[in-house]
Amino acid sequence: MKKRCAALCMAILLLAGLLCGCRKDAYKGMNVTAEKYARISVELNREVKNKYWVDDTLFAFHYYPNYNEEATGTLDTAFAWPYTELVASNWRIATLNGALKKQITPFYKKTLEGFEYYRAMRKDYHTYCATRASETGMAGGDTYYDDNIWISREFLNAYEMLGDQNYLAYSVAVAQYVWSGWADDALGGIYWCEQKKNSRNTCSNAPAALLFARLYHTTGDAVWLERAQKVYAWTYKTLRDPSDNVYWDNISNEGKINTWKFTYNTGSMIGAAVKLYELTHEEAYLEQAKASALGAHEHWFKQQEGKDYRVITSDNPWFNVLLLDAWVELYPYDKEGTMPYIADYEANLNHAYSMRADGLMPADWANGWKQQDGAAVLEKVNVLDMAANAENMGTLAYFYQYVKGE
């Protein structure tokens, strides 16, 4: 009996050692800083999967907790936009190294497959609705051009990561739908919503310019470069605040500008400008990207007493990650100028991570969770924010491993 127990203990220890070794090997070759953020990204992504994802139905909850204490809460389904970020957080982990790519790919592929529950039942365009259907290809209701930009982007990312030509075909087809939203009138621009064509928004134009530029880079089809430049030029002329080079939110059909400003709109324009510079070598694009990068840092990052970094004022992690993406893309062309922006961003992320509760990082990086009796209150915690937190950490890992290095 003693021999059997000893053998069993040895087997358990050996298995534990192997598992620990596998986990360690997943980060082999990463520098210290990149590994730190990669581990956090994987950790946060795992929490999102455990709390929001239903594997057998390819279903994602919109909120956590999903039920109230009596288990009578509604099963809120994630809209297409938050669902897209669930996919994006998997993609980011897959970019970090081969071992992590191998680990995340099964979950990544399932989330990509889950897009089909949002696919519209129509024959003219390959497009996706804001709300999920109970069967694939049967979705109905409003279709937003910006939602479809993010979905086309994720199919393009998946093609680049996994090599499946179907993903590229889907990306191109959805991008054709996005282009169909261009307003053929004196004002121009891509509408926000197909069924409510009353505004042309930065969020339906700036990321479209970046998507179209990437599609030109991937396919070589010159029509995508032409469209990218046209949409970028329209957005730059129509929705840029010339006082700080930060972008307003939208313009109505009557020409009235809504002057809200969000990090993702300016980030998308910076990213588009950098990509167009890489494709055309026109210096104007790079200078415009630098100006907006500075403007964004000044607008959303403020000095605060007692802090040795600028505190971010935007409390939407998904909006923010598109700004971080843009700064990472700009960094090779303006290292000295861009690094302080990324350093402030990183400090805010680390501060937010120190305030995590129930395995999740707060959406409000500056102030953390709401408190009651000294404890964090987690209610209606959006999958968009939590998946974006995971992507943010993964983007820092990517930056320190492949862009800046150590």
Short mmCIF file of C-alpha atoms in Angstrom, two decimals:
data_model
loop_
_atom_site.label_atom_id
_atom_site.label_comp_id
_atom_site.label_asym_id
_atom_site.label_seq_id
_atom_site.Cartn_x
_atom_site.Cartn_y
_atom_site.Cartn_z
CA MET A 1 0.00 0.00 0.00
CA LYS A 2 2.84 2.39 0.92
CA LYS A 3 4.52 1.70 -2.42
CA ARG A 4 1.27 2.45 -4.29
CA CYS A 5 0.80 5.72 -2.38
CA ALA A 6 4.37 6.72 -3.04
CA ALA A 7 3.99 5.94 -6.74
CA LEU A 8 0.74 7.90 -6.90
CA CYS A 9 2.32 10.89 -5.16
CA MET A 10 5.27 10.76 -7.53
CA ALA A 11 2.94 10.68 -10.54
CA ILE A 12 0.99 13.67 -9.23
CA LEU A 13 4.16 15.63 -8.61
CA LEU A 14 5.47 14.75 -12.06
CA LEU A 15 2.23 15.85 -13.69
CA ALA A 16 2.22 19.10 -11.72
CA GLY A 17 5.79 19.71 -12.77
CA LEU A 18 4.95 19.10 -16.40
CA LEU A 19 1.97 21.45 -16.23
CA CYS A 20 4.06 24.16 -14.60
CA GLY A 21 6.73 23.61 -17.22
CA CYS A 22 4.16 24.03 -20.00
CA ARG A 23 2.90 27.24 -18.50
CA LYS A 24 6.43 28.54 -18.17
CA ASP A 25 7.34 27.48 -21.70
CA ALA A 26 4.38 29.44 -23.08
CA TYR A 27 6.32 32.61 -22.27
CA LYS A 28 9.75 31.35 -23.25
CA GLY A 29 11.78 33.94 -25.13
CA MET A 30 9.74 36.91 -23.93
CA ASN A 31 11.51 39.74 -22.16
CA VAL A 32 10.59 40.43 -18.55
CA THR A 33 8.21 43.31 -19.20
CA ALA A 34 6.47 41.63 -22.11
CA GLU A 35 6.03 38.44 -20.10
CA LYS A 36 4.50 40.37 -17.22
CA TYR A 37 1.80 41.87 -19.41
CA ALA A 38 1.28 38.71 -21.42
CA ARG A 39 0.55 36.77 -18.24
CA ILE A 40 -1.92 39.41 -17.08
CA SER A 41 -3.63 39.43 -20.48
CA VAL A 42 -4.05 35.65 -20.40
CA GLU A 43 -5.30 35.81 -16.81
CA LEU A 44 -7.91 38.48 -17.60
CA ASN A 45 -8.95 36.72 -20.79
CA ARG A 46 -9.51 33.52 -18.80
CA GLU A 47 -11.74 35.41 -16.37
CA VAL A 48 -13.77 36.77 -19.28
CA LYS A 49 -14.18 33.29 -20.73
CA ASN A 50 -15.25 31.84 -17.38
CA LYS A 51 -17.70 34.62 -16.56
CA TYR A 52 -19.25 35.51 -19.92
CA TRP A 53 -18.83 32.65 -22.40
CA VAL A 54 -21.12 29.65 -22.98
CA ASP A 55 -19.08 27.19 -25.02
CA ASP A 56 -21.72 24.82 -26.33
CA THR A 57 -23.90 27.58 -27.82
CA LEU A 58 -21.14 30.06 -28.81
CA PHE A 59 -22.95 32.59 -26.66
CA ALA A 60 -21.60 35.57 -24.73
CA PHE A 61 -23.39 37.38 -21.93
CA HIS A 62 -23.49 41.16 -22.08
CA TYR A 63 -23.14 41.62 -18.32
CA TYR A 64 -21.63 39.97 -15.28
CA PRO A 65 -23.09 38.85 -12.93
CA ASN A 66 -25.47 37.10 -15.32
CA TYR A 67 -28.14 36.37 -12.71
CA ASN A 68 -29.24 38.03 -9.52
CA GLU A 69 -29.08 36.15 -6.21
CA GLU A 70 -32.41 34.43 -6.83
CA ALA A 71 -31.30 33.38 -10.33
CA THR A 72 -34.20 35.28 -11.88
CA GLY A 73 -32.16 37.84 -13.76
CA THR A 74 -32.48 38.16 -17.52
CA LEU A 75 -29.98 36.41 -19.76
CA ASP A 76 -28.69 39.55 -21.46
CA THR A 77 -27.01 38.67 -24.73
CA ALA A 78 -23.92 40.57 -25.83
CA PHE A 79 -24.52 42.94 -28.72
CA ALA A 80 -22.30 42.59 -31.79
CA TRP A 81 -19.94 45.39 -30.76
CA PRO A 82 -19.01 43.92 -27.33
CA TYR A 83 -18.92 40.44 -28.84
CA THR A 84 -16.34 41.65 -31.36
CA GLU A 85 -14.05 42.66 -28.52
CA LEU A 86 -14.25 39.16 -27.08
CA VAL A 87 -12.81 37.99 -30.40
CA ALA A 88 -10.21 40.75 -30.43
CA SER A 89 -8.88 39.87 -26.99
CA ASN A 90 -8.23 36.32 -28.23
CA TRP A 91 -6.53 37.63 -31.35
CA ARG A 92 -4.19 39.80 -29.33
CA ILE A 93 -3.03 36.85 -27.23
CA ALA A 94 -2.45 34.86 -30.42
CA THR A 95 -0.04 37.59 -31.63
CA LEU A 96 2.25 37.26 -28.62
CA ASN A 97 4.07 34.03 -29.50
CA GLY A 98 3.56 30.59 -30.99
CA ALA A 99 2.83 28.82 -27.72
CA LEU A 100 0.15 31.28 -26.64
CA LYS A 101 -1.30 31.22 -30.14
CA LYS A 102 -1.62 27.44 -29.91
CA GLN A 103 -3.27 27.70 -26.49
CA ILE A 104 -5.81 30.34 -27.44
CA THR A 105 -6.68 29.14 -30.96
CA PRO A 106 -9.52 26.74 -30.02
CA PHE A 107 -11.34 29.47 -28.08
CA TYR A 108 -10.41 32.05 -30.73
CA LYS A 109 -11.92 29.98 -33.53
CA LYS A 110 -15.12 29.39 -31.58
CA THR A 111 -15.61 33.10 -30.99
CA LEU A 112 -15.07 33.73 -34.71
CA GLU A 113 -17.66 31.08 -35.49
CA GLY A 114 -20.07 32.79 -33.10
CA PHE A 115 -20.21 35.85 -35.37
CA GLU A 116 -22.62 33.90 -37.58
CA TYR A 117 -25.39 34.27 -35.00
CA TYR A 118 -25.24 38.02 -35.73
CA ARG A 119 -25.25 37.62 -39.51
CA ALA A 120 -28.15 39.32 -41.28
CA MET A 121 -30.64 37.35 -43.29
CA ARG A 122 -30.18 39.16 -46.62
CA LYS A 123 -28.87 38.48 -50.10
CA ASP A 124 -27.40 41.80 -51.21
CA TYR A 125 -24.54 42.13 -48.71
CA HIS A 126 -22.62 40.03 -46.23
CA THR A 127 -23.41 41.98 -43.09
CA TYR A 128 -24.04 41.64 -39.37
CA CYS A 129 -26.79 43.01 -37.13
CA ALA A 130 -26.38 44.56 -33.72
CA THR A 131 -28.39 41.81 -32.03
CA ARG A 132 -27.88 38.05 -31.91
CA ALA A 133 -30.31 35.52 -33.37
CA SER A 134 -30.94 32.05 -31.97
CA GLU A 135 -29.83 30.51 -35.28
CA THR A 136 -26.92 31.34 -37.55
CA GLY A 137 -27.60 33.65 -40.47
CA MET A 138 -31.03 34.65 -39.18
CA ALA A 139 -30.33 37.96 -37.42
CA GLY A 140 -32.54 40.97 -38.04
CA GLY A 141 -32.85 44.55 -36.92
CA ASP A 142 -30.51 47.50 -37.21
CA THR A 143 -27.14 47.20 -38.91
CA TYR A 144 -24.41 49.66 -37.99
CA TYR A 145 -21.57 50.39 -40.34
CA ASP A 146 -19.12 50.74 -37.46
CA ASP A 147 -20.10 47.32 -36.03
CA ASN A 148 -19.36 45.82 -39.41
CA ILE A 149 -16.00 47.58 -39.61
CA TRP A 150 -14.92 45.91 -36.36
CA ILE A 151 -16.16 42.53 -37.58
CA SER A 152 -14.41 42.90 -40.94
CA ARG A 153 -11.25 43.87 -39.04
CA GLU A 154 -11.45 40.73 -36.90
CA PHE A 155 -11.83 38.52 -39.95
CA LEU A 156 -8.79 40.23 -41.47
CA ASN A 157 -6.85 39.72 -38.24
CA ALA A 158 -7.91 36.06 -38.22
CA TYR A 159 -6.72 35.60 -41.80
CA GLU A 160 -3.33 37.06 -40.92
CA MET A 161 -3.03 34.88 -37.80
CA LEU A 162 -4.56 31.60 -38.97
CA GLY A 163 -4.15 31.73 -42.76
CA ASP A 164 -7.69 30.64 -43.66
CA GLN A 165 -8.71 32.26 -46.96
CA ASN A 166 -12.37 32.19 -45.89
CA TYR A 167 -11.60 34.78 -43.23
CA LEU A 168 -10.12 37.10 -45.86
CA ALA A 169 -13.13 36.58 -48.13
CA TYR A 170 -15.46 37.44 -45.25
CA SER A 171 -13.44 40.54 -44.40
CA VAL A 172 -13.58 41.82 -47.98
CA ALA A 173 -17.29 41.07 -48.32
CA VAL A 174 -18.17 42.91 -45.11
CA ALA A 175 -15.93 45.82 -46.11
CA GLN A 176 -17.90 46.10 -49.35
CA TYR A 177 -21.01 46.53 -47.23
CA VAL A 178 -19.27 49.25 -45.20
CA TRP A 179 -18.37 51.10 -48.39
CA SER A 180 -22.02 50.94 -49.48
CA GLY A 181 -22.71 53.30 -46.57
CA TRP A 182 -20.87 56.18 -48.26
CA ALA A 183 -23.31 59.09 -48.71
CA ASP A 184 -23.43 60.12 -52.34
CA ASP A 185 -24.32 63.75 -51.63
CA ALA A 186 -22.56 67.06 -51.21
CA LEU A 187 -21.64 66.33 -47.59
CA GLY A 188 -20.20 62.84 -48.10
CA GLY A 189 -18.94 60.42 -45.46
CA ILE A 190 -20.08 56.97 -44.33
CA TYR A 191 -23.31 56.90 -42.38
CA TRP A 192 -23.42 55.42 -38.87
CA CYS A 193 -26.52 53.23 -39.18
CA GLU A 194 -28.08 51.86 -42.36
CA GLN A 195 -31.66 52.16 -41.08
CA LYS A 196 -31.16 55.61 -39.51
CA LYS A 197 -29.15 57.61 -41.99
CA ASN A 198 -29.15 60.86 -40.03
CA SER A 199 -25.44 61.27 -39.20
CA ARG A 200 -21.97 60.50 -40.50
CA ASN A 201 -19.75 59.57 -37.56
CA THR A 202 -16.03 59.47 -37.00
CA CYS A 203 -16.49 55.90 -35.72
CA SER A 204 -17.89 54.80 -39.09
CA ASN A 205 -15.23 56.62 -41.12
CA ALA A 206 -11.88 56.69 -39.31
CA PRO A 207 -11.67 52.91 -38.71
CA ALA A 208 -13.02 52.33 -42.22
CA ALA A 209 -10.06 54.26 -43.62
CA LEU A 210 -7.69 52.04 -41.62
CA LEU A 211 -9.54 48.85 -42.62
CA PHE A 212 -9.52 49.78 -46.31
CA ALA A 213 -5.79 50.63 -46.16
CA ARG A 214 -5.05 47.25 -44.58
CA LEU A 215 -7.13 45.48 -47.22
CA TYR A 216 -5.11 47.19 -49.94
CA HIS A 217 -1.92 46.06 -48.21
CA THR A 218 -3.23 42.48 -48.03
CA THR A 219 -4.99 42.11 -51.39
CA GLY A 220 -3.13 44.56 -53.62
CA ASP A 221 -6.47 45.77 -54.96
CA ALA A 222 -5.96 49.50 -55.61
CA VAL A 223 -9.63 50.30 -55.09
CA TRP A 224 -9.14 49.83 -51.35
CA LEU A 225 -6.33 52.38 -51.23
CA GLU A 226 -8.45 54.86 -53.19
CA ARG A 227 -11.31 54.37 -50.73
CA ALA A 228 -9.02 54.60 -47.72
CA GLN A 229 -7.61 57.92 -48.85
CA LYS A 230 -11.04 59.30 -49.71
CA VAL A 231 -12.55 58.40 -46.33
CA TYR A 232 -9.49 59.60 -44.42
CA ALA A 233 -9.46 62.95 -46.26
CA TRP A 234 -13.17 63.45 -45.60
CA THR A 235 -12.81 62.74 -41.88
CA TYR A 236 -9.73 64.93 -41.53
CA LYS A 237 -11.45 67.84 -43.26
CA THR A 238 -14.89 67.46 -41.68
CA LEU A 239 -14.50 66.18 -38.13
CA ARG A 240 -11.07 67.28 -36.89
CA ASP A 241 -10.92 70.00 -34.27
CA PRO A 242 -8.14 72.23 -35.65
CA SER A 243 -7.43 73.64 -32.19
CA ASP A 244 -5.95 70.36 -30.92
CA ASN A 245 -6.15 67.85 -33.81
CA VAL A 246 -8.52 65.66 -31.80
CA TYR A 247 -11.64 64.41 -33.57
CA TRP A 248 -15.27 65.29 -32.93
CA ASP A 249 -17.90 62.55 -32.85
CA ASN A 250 -20.22 63.17 -35.82
CA ILE A 251 -21.90 65.53 -38.22
CA SER A 252 -25.63 65.53 -38.91
CA ASN A 253 -27.18 65.54 -42.37
CA GLU A 254 -27.84 69.24 -41.81
CA GLY A 255 -24.17 69.91 -41.14
CA LYS A 256 -24.33 70.31 -37.35
CA ILE A 257 -21.26 68.91 -35.60
CA ASN A 258 -21.54 67.01 -32.34
CA THR A 259 -18.35 68.00 -30.53
CA TRP A 260 -18.09 64.99 -28.21
CA LYS A 261 -14.60 63.53 -28.26
CA PHE A 262 -13.69 59.89 -27.66
CA THR A 263 -10.28 58.24 -27.55
CA TYR A 264 -11.12 55.59 -30.15
CA ASN A 265 -12.05 58.11 -32.84
CA THR A 266 -8.76 59.96 -32.62
CA GLY A 267 -6.89 56.67 -32.22
CA SER A 268 -8.47 55.31 -35.39
CA MET A 269 -7.42 58.38 -37.36
CA ILE A 270 -3.86 58.17 -36.05
CA GLY A 271 -3.73 54.49 -37.02
CA ALA A 272 -5.14 55.22 -40.47
CA ALA A 273 -2.63 58.03 -41.02
CA VAL A 274 0.32 55.82 -40.04
CA LYS A 275 -0.86 53.04 -42.35
CA LEU A 276 -1.39 55.43 -45.25
CA TYR A 277 2.08 56.85 -44.65
CA GLU A 278 3.54 53.35 -44.84
CA LEU A 279 1.68 52.67 -48.08
CA THR A 280 2.23 56.00 -49.86
CA HIS A 281 5.30 57.52 -48.12
CA GLU A 282 3.48 60.86 -48.06
CA GLU A 283 4.94 62.78 -45.12
CA ALA A 284 1.71 64.70 -44.53
CA TYR A 285 0.07 61.58 -43.14
CA LEU A 286 2.85 61.07 -40.61
CA GLU A 287 2.79 64.70 -39.49
CA GLN A 288 -0.97 64.55 -39.05
CA ALA A 289 -0.62 61.36 -36.98
CA LYS A 290 1.97 63.01 -34.72
CA ALA A 291 -0.20 66.08 -34.23
CA SER A 292 -3.24 64.02 -33.24
CA ALA A 293 -1.14 61.79 -30.97
CA LEU A 294 0.02 64.85 -29.05
CA GLY A 295 -3.48 66.28 -29.01
CA ALA A 296 -4.93 63.06 -27.63
CA HIS A 297 -2.38 62.90 -24.84
CA GLU A 298 -3.03 66.50 -23.85
CA HIS A 299 -6.81 66.08 -24.02
CA TRP A 300 -7.29 62.81 -22.09
CA PHE A 301 -4.29 62.63 -19.74
CA LYS A 302 -4.16 65.18 -16.92
CA GLN A 303 -1.71 65.99 -14.15
CA GLN A 304 -3.06 65.05 -10.73
CA GLU A 305 -1.59 65.90 -7.36
CA GLY A 306 0.26 62.99 -5.82
CA LYS A 307 0.71 61.13 -9.11
CA ASP A 308 3.97 60.83 -11.00
CA TYR A 309 2.09 60.14 -14.23
CA ARG A 310 -0.78 61.78 -16.06
CA VAL A 311 -4.16 60.30 -15.14
CA ILE A 312 -6.49 59.22 -17.93
CA THR A 313 -9.96 60.79 -17.99
CA SER A 314 -11.57 58.31 -20.39
CA ASP A 315 -13.24 55.40 -18.59
CA ASN A 316 -13.93 53.10 -21.55
CA PRO A 317 -11.17 50.48 -21.95
CA TRP A 318 -12.31 49.60 -25.48
CA PHE A 319 -12.24 53.21 -26.63
CA ASN A 320 -8.81 53.50 -25.06
CA VAL A 321 -7.20 50.40 -26.59
CA LEU A 322 -7.64 51.87 -30.07
CA LEU A 323 -5.63 54.88 -28.95
CA LEU A 324 -2.93 52.63 -27.52
CA ASP A 325 -2.89 50.63 -30.77
CA ALA A 326 -2.33 53.87 -32.67
CA TRP A 327 0.50 55.03 -30.44
CA VAL A 328 2.16 51.63 -30.80
CA GLU A 329 1.92 51.91 -34.59
CA LEU A 330 3.31 55.44 -34.51
CA TYR A 331 6.18 54.62 -32.12
CA PRO A 332 8.72 53.38 -34.74
CA TYR A 333 8.42 56.73 -36.55
CA ASP A 334 8.45 58.98 -33.45
CA LYS A 335 10.01 57.11 -30.54
CA GLU A 336 10.95 60.11 -28.45
CA GLY A 337 7.58 61.78 -28.90
CA THR A 338 5.38 58.74 -28.44
CA MET A 339 7.03 56.91 -25.53
CA PRO A 340 5.81 59.37 -22.85
CA TYR A 341 2.24 58.81 -24.01
CA ILE A 342 2.59 55.04 -23.78
CA ALA A 343 4.32 55.31 -20.40
CA ASP A 344 1.41 57.31 -18.95
CA TYR A 345 -1.04 54.83 -20.43
CA GLU A 346 0.90 51.92 -18.91
CA ALA A 347 0.91 53.55 -15.48
CA ASN A 348 -2.87 53.94 -15.59
CA LEU A 349 -3.29 50.29 -16.56
CA ASN A 350 -1.09 49.12 -13.71
CA HIS A 351 -3.03 51.28 -11.25
CA ALA A 352 -6.31 49.76 -12.47
CA TYR A 353 -4.93 46.23 -12.26
CA SER A 354 -4.08 46.81 -8.60
CA MET A 355 -7.81 47.41 -7.95
CA ARG A 356 -9.16 44.20 -9.51
CA ALA A 357 -12.02 42.40 -7.79
CA ASP A 358 -13.43 38.93 -8.43
CA GLY A 359 -10.63 38.48 -10.95
CA LEU A 360 -11.71 41.49 -13.02
CA MET A 361 -10.06 44.85 -13.58
CA PRO A 362 -12.29 47.96 -13.34
CA ALA A 363 -13.33 49.89 -16.41
CA ASP A 364 -12.61 53.17 -14.65
CA TRP A 365 -8.83 52.95 -14.41
CA ALA A 366 -8.47 56.10 -12.34
CA ASN A 367 -11.13 55.51 -9.68
CA GLY A 368 -11.74 51.77 -9.69
CA TRP A 369 -14.94 50.00 -8.68
CA LYS A 370 -17.83 51.59 -6.87
CA GLN A 371 -17.56 50.79 -3.16
CA GLN A 372 -20.11 49.79 -0.57
CA ASP A 373 -19.10 49.09 3.04
CA GLY A 374 -15.48 48.96 1.94
CA ALA A 375 -16.05 46.33 -0.75
CA ALA A 376 -16.11 46.59 -4.53
CA VAL A 377 -19.58 46.52 -6.10
CA LEU A 378 -19.75 44.52 -9.30
CA GLU A 379 -23.04 44.98 -11.12
CA LYS A 380 -23.77 45.08 -14.83
CA VAL A 381 -20.09 44.69 -15.64
CA ASN A 382 -19.91 44.88 -19.44
CA VAL A 383 -18.05 42.21 -21.40
CA LEU A 384 -16.83 44.99 -23.71
CA ASP A 385 -14.85 46.60 -20.90
CA MET A 386 -13.49 43.37 -19.44
CA ALA A 387 -12.36 41.86 -22.75
CA ALA A 388 -10.80 45.21 -23.64
CA ASN A 389 -8.84 45.21 -20.39
CA ALA A 390 -7.37 41.86 -21.44
CA GLU A 391 -6.53 43.25 -24.89
CA ASN A 392 -4.95 46.36 -23.39
CA MET A 393 -2.53 44.26 -21.37
CA GLY A 394 -1.80 42.08 -24.39
CA THR A 395 -1.08 45.17 -26.48
CA LEU A 396 1.49 46.33 -23.92
CA ALA A 397 3.07 42.86 -24.05
CA TYR A 398 3.20 43.05 -27.85
CA PHE A 399 4.71 46.53 -27.70
CA TYR A 400 7.49 45.58 -25.31
CA GLN A 401 8.28 42.33 -27.10
CA TYR A 402 8.09 43.28 -30.78
CA VAL A 403 8.01 47.06 -31.17
CA LYS A 404 10.15 48.60 -28.45
CA GLY A 405 11.95 45.51 -27.21
CA GLU A 406 14.29 45.60 -24.26
#
